Every structure is written in structure tokens, then in C-alpha cells.
Short mmCIF file of C-alpha atoms in Angstrom, two decimals:
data_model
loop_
_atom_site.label_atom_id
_atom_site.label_comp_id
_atom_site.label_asym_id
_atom_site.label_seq_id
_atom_site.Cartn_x
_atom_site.Cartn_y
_atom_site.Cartn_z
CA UNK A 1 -102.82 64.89 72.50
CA UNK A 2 -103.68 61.22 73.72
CA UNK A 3 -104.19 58.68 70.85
CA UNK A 4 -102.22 56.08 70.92
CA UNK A 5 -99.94 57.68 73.40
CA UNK A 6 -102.43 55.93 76.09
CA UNK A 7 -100.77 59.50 74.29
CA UNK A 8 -98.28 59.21 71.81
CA UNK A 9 -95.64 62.52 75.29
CA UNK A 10 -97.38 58.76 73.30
CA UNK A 11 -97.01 54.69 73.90
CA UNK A 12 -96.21 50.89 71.93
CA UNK A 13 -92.64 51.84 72.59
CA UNK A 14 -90.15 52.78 70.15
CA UNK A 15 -88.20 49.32 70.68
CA UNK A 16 -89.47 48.86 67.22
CA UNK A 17 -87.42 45.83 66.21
CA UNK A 18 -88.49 43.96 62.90
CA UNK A 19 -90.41 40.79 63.86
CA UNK A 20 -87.93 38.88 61.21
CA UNK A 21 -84.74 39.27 63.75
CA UNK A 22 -83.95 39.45 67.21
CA UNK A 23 -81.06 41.70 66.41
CA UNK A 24 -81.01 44.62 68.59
CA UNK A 25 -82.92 47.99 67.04
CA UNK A 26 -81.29 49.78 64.61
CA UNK A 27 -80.54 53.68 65.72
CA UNK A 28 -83.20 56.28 65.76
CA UNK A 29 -83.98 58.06 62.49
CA UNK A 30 -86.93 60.17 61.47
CA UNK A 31 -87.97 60.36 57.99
CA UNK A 32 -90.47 62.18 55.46
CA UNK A 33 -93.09 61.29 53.10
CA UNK A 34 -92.02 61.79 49.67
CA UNK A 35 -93.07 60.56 46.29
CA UNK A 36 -96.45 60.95 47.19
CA UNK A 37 -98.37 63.25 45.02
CA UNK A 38 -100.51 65.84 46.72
CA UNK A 39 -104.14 64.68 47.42
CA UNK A 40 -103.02 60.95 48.34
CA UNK A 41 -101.18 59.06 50.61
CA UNK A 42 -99.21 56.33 51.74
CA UNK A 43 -100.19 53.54 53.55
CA UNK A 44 -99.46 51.78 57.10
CA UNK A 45 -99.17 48.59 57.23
CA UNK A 46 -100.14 45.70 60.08
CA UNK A 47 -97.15 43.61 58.25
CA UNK A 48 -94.25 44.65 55.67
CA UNK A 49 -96.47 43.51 52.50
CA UNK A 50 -98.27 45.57 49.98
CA UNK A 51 -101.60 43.13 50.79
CA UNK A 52 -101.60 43.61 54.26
CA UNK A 53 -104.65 45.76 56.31
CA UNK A 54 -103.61 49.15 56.31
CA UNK A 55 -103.35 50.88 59.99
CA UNK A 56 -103.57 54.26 58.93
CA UNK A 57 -102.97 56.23 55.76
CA UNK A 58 -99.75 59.20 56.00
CA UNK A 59 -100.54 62.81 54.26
CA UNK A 60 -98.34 63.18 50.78
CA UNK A 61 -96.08 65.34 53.57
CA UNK A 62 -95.90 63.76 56.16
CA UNK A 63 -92.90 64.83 58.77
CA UNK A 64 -91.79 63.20 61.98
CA UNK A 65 -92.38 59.54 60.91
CA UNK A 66 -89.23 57.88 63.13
CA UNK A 67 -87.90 54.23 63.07
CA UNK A 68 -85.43 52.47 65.20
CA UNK A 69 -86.78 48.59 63.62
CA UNK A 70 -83.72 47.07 61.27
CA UNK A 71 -86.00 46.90 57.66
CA UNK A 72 -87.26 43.98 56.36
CA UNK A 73 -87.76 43.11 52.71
CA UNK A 74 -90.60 41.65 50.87
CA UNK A 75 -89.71 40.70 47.34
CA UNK A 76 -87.49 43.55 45.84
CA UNK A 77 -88.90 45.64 48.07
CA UNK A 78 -87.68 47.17 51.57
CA UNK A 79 -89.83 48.10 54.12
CA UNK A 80 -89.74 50.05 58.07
CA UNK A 81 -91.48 49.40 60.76
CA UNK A 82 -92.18 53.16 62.01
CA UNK A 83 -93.78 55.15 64.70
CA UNK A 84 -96.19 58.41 63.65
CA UNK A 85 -98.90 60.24 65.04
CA UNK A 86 -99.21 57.70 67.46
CA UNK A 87 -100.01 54.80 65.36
CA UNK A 88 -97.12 51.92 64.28
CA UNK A 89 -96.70 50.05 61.16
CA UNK A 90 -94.85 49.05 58.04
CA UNK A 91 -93.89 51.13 55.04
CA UNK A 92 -92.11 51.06 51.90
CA UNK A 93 -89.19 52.72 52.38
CA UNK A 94 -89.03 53.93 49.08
CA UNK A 95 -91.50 56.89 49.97
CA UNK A 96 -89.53 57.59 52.87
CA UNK A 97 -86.57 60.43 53.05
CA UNK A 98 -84.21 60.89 55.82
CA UNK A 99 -84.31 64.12 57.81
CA UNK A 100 -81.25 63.95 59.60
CA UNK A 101 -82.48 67.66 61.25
CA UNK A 102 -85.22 66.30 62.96
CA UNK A 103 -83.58 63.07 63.57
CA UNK A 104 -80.74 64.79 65.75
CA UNK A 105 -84.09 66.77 67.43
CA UNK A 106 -85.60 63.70 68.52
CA UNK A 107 -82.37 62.15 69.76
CA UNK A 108 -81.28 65.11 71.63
CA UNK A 109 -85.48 64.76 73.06
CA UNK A 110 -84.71 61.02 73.88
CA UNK A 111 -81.47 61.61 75.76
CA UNK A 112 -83.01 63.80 78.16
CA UNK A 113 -86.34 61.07 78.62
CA UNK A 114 -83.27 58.60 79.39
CA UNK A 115 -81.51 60.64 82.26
CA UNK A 116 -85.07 60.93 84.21
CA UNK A 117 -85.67 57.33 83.43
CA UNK A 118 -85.47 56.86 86.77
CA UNK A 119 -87.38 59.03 87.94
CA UNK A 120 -90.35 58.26 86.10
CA UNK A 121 -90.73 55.41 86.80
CA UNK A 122 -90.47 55.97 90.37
CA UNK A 123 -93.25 58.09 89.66
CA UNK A 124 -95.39 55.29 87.73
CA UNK A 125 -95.61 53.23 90.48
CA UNK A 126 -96.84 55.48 92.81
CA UNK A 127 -99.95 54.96 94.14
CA UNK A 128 -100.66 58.53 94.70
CA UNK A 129 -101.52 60.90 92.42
CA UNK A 130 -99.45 63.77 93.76
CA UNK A 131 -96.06 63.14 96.19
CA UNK A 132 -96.54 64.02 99.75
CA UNK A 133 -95.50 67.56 100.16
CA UNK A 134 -92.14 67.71 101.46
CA UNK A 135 -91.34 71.41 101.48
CA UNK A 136 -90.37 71.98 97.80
CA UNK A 137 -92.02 72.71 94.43
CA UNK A 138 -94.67 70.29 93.34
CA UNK A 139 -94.59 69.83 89.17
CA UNK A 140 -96.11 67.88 86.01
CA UNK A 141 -93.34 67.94 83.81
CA UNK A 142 -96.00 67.08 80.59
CA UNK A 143 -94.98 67.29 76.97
CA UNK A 144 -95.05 65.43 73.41
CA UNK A 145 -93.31 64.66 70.47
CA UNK A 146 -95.75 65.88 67.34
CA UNK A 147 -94.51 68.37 67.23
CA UNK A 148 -92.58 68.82 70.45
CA UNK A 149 -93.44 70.88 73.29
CA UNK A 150 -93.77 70.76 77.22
CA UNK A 151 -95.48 72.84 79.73
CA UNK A 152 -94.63 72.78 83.22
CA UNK A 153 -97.76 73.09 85.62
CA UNK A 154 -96.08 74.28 89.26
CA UNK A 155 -98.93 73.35 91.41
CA UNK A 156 -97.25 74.66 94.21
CA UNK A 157 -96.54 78.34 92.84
CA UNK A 158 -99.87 78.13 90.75
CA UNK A 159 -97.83 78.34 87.35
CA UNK A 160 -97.74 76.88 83.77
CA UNK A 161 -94.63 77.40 82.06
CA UNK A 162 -95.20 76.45 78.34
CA UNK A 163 -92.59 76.28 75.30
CA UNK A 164 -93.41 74.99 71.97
CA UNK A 165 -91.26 74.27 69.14
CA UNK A 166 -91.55 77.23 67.02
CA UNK A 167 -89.77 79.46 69.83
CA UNK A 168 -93.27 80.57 71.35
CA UNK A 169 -92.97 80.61 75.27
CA UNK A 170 -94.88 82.06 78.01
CA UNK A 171 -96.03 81.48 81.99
CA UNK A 172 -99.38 81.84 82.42
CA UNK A 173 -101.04 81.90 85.90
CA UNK A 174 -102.78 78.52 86.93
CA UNK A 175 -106.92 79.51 87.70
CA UNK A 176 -108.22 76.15 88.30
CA UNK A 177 -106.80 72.50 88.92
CA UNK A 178 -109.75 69.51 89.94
CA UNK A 179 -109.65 65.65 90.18
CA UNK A 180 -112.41 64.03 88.65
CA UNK A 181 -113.29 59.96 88.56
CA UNK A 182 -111.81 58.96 91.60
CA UNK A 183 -108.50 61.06 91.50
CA UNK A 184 -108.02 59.86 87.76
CA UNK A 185 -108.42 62.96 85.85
CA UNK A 186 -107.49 66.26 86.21
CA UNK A 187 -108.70 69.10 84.68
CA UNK A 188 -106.12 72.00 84.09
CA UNK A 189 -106.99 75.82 82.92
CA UNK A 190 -104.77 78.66 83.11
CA UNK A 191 -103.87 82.13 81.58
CA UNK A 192 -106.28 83.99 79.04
CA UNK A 193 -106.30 85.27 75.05
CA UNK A 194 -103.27 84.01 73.57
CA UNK A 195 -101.62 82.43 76.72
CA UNK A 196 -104.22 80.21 77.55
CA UNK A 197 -103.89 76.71 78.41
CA UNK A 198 -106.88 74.03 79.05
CA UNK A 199 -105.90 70.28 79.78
CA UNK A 200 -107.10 66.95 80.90
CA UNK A 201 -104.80 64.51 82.58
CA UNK A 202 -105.60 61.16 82.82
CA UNK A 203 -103.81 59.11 85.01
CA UNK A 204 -102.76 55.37 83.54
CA UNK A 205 -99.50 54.81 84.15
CA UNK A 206 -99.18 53.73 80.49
CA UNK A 207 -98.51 57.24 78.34
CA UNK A 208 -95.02 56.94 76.21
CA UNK A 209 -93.53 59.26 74.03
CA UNK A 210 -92.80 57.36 71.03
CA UNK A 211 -89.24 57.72 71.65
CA UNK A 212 -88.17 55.44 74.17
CA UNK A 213 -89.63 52.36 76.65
CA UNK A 214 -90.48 54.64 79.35
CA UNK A 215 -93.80 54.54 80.64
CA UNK A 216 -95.33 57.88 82.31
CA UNK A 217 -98.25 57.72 84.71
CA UNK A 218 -100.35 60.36 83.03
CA UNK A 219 -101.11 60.96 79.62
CA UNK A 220 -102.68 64.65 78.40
CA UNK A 221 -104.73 66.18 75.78
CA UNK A 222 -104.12 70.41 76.12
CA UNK A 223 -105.22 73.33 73.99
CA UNK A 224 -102.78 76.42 73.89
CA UNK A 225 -103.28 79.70 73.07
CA UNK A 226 -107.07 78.63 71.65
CA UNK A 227 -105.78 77.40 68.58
CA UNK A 228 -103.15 75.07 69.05
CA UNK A 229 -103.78 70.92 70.23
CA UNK A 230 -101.19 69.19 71.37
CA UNK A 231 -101.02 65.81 73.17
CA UNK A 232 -98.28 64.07 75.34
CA UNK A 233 -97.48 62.73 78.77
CA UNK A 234 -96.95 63.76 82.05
CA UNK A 235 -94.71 63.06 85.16
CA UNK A 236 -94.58 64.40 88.91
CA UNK A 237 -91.43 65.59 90.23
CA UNK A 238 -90.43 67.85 93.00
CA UNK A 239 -87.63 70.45 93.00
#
């Protein structure tokens, strides 16, 4: 779950502010891809103009595709500067619908980034890749935005607490936990069958979520329950 979020968890921040106006960013909103016809797609652009390189091409149904750039126009036309699946560009906004759902989703997900700003970036600094023990619970607080989910890893307790968006939840026991490359990856397996969980952390101190300008020292690519791959960031904390 790390493509451009080293991800996005990544991040390329979501001060996404249109390169035409030093205005500050416009609020948060998440669109989808519409009046697209199945089978093709619309384009990202490096620039708000039909001739410029494409970045990346969007699925006819696209979800999750947020902004927070004021638009800028080219000829009759008005294009976004968005954030999806990790990669950021321009798009007519003509093909775009709101989704004020998912927009109050991902608000509601970038509050809660804000109130452990703090902390985060306490932890981003560190040199260490896990605090000193000081008595309490020792946690990587990872998750990511497409689609959201988290899963706690409680390396003190041995735990992975996981909850995805579509209501599944479970703890799973943690089996096996190993730094690789100099104490800059970790490898991560826990649980079995359904609950299972395998992970690689890598530390960077450059993951972000997409969301806001926060910058998380680990970034992570997991797969749950077998089936399901997810990508995001990660923080220490201790409780």
C-alpha cells in the first residue's frame, strides 16, 4: 500500500493549491468519475491542459479522487488539481461528481491526523526506530486512505488490531516481527485463514496520507485476510 505514499497512509501533500494563485487551498472535497463510458478512462494531467503528458489514466468509476487546489481554467474549460491512488494531477472537472458522503469521511479521517499532528512528528524525527521502553504499551498506529483502514500492531502485548472500512474487524495474535537493512524494514505476520495479516514497514520518514501535510516515519504495504492489499503509513506511539 506504498506508491506514491513514499505510501499514499500516502505523500505530495494534499496542500494542493493551483499553481495560478497563491490563495490559500480551497476545502477538502472528494469526487467521482463520471461521464466516462465503461472500458475507458480519464486522464491525469502534469498541467490543467488537454495537451499536457498524462500522469496516470482514472477507471470510468473511479471513487475517492479528493481536491483541496482552487480550479483553474483553460479556455472554457475548468480543471482540479486532485489527489488519487497516490498519484496527483489535473482534470477536467466536467467528469468529476461530488460525493459529499465520502467527502465528510475523509474530513472526519483528516481531523483526527490533525490532533496527533504533534505527535507524529515527534515521532519522524526520531532517530530510533522504536521509543525507549518506558513501562507502557509500545504501538504502530498504521493505516491508509484507499479505501480506509488501520491496524494497530501492539508490540508490547504481541497484538494486531485491524478494522477496515466495510465494518470487518478482528485481533489477531502477532507470530513474528524482524528488522531487516539496517533497522529500516520490518517485516510483520500475524493471525491465520481469514485473520491474517503480512506487512513490510519501511522506515523513511516521508509516508503521507493524502489528506494532510503530515509526514509519518514509516510507510507500509500489508495483505489482510489473504485477499485484501492495502497500503498506508505508520507512526509509534506509546499508551
Amino acid at each position: 500500500m506504498h506508491r506514491k505514499f513514499s505510501i499514499a497512509f500516502l505523500i505530495i501533500a494534499f496542500a494542493l493549491v493551483s499553481p495560478f494563485s497563491h490563495a490559500a487551498p480551497a476545502p477538502l472535497k472528494v469526487y467521482e468519475v463520471t461521464g466516462i463510458k465503461q472500458g475507458e478512462s480519464l486522464n491525469m494531467r502534469a498541467w490543467p491542459n488537454p495537451n499536457s503528458r498524462t500522469l496516470v489514466a482514472l477507471p470510468h468509476n473511479s471513487k475517492w479522487v479528493a481536491s483541496s487546489a482552487k480550479p483553474a481554467k483553460y479556455g472554457k474549460s475548468t480543471w482540479l488539481k486532485v489527489h488519487w491512488n497516490g498519484d496527483t494531477g489535473w482534470v477536467n472537472s466536467k467528469f468529476l461528481k461530488y460525493d459529499d458522503v465520502r467527502t465528510k469521511k475523509a474530513i472526519e479521517r483528516r481531523q483526527h491526523r490533525l490532533t496527533n499532528k504533534t505527535t507524529a512528528q515527534k515521532t519522524a524525527t526520531n532517530k530510533n526506530t522504536t521509543p525507549k521502553t518506558t513501562g507502557k504499551q509500545i504501538i504502530m498506529e498504521c493505516g491508509g486512505n484507499e479505501p480506509f483502514w488501520n491496524v494497530d500492531m501492539n508490540l508490547t502485548e504481541k497484538t494486531l488490531k485491524v478494522n477496515l472500512r466495510n465494518g470487518t474487524s478482528f485481533t489477531s495474535p502477532l507470530y513474528h516481527r524482524k528488522w531487516t537493512k539496517g533497522n529500516k524494514i520490518m517485516v510483520v505476520n500475524g493471525g491465520k485463514g481469514r485473520n491474517a495479516v503480512r506487512a513490510t514497514l519501511t522506515k523513511n520518514n516521508s509516508c503521507t496520507d493524502g489528506i494532510t501535510n503530515i509526514r509519518y516515519p514509516f510507510s507500509i504495504v500489508a495483505n489482510i485476510s489473504g485477499n485484501r492489499n492495502v497500503s498506508g503509513c505508520c507512526k509509534t506511539i506509546q499508551r
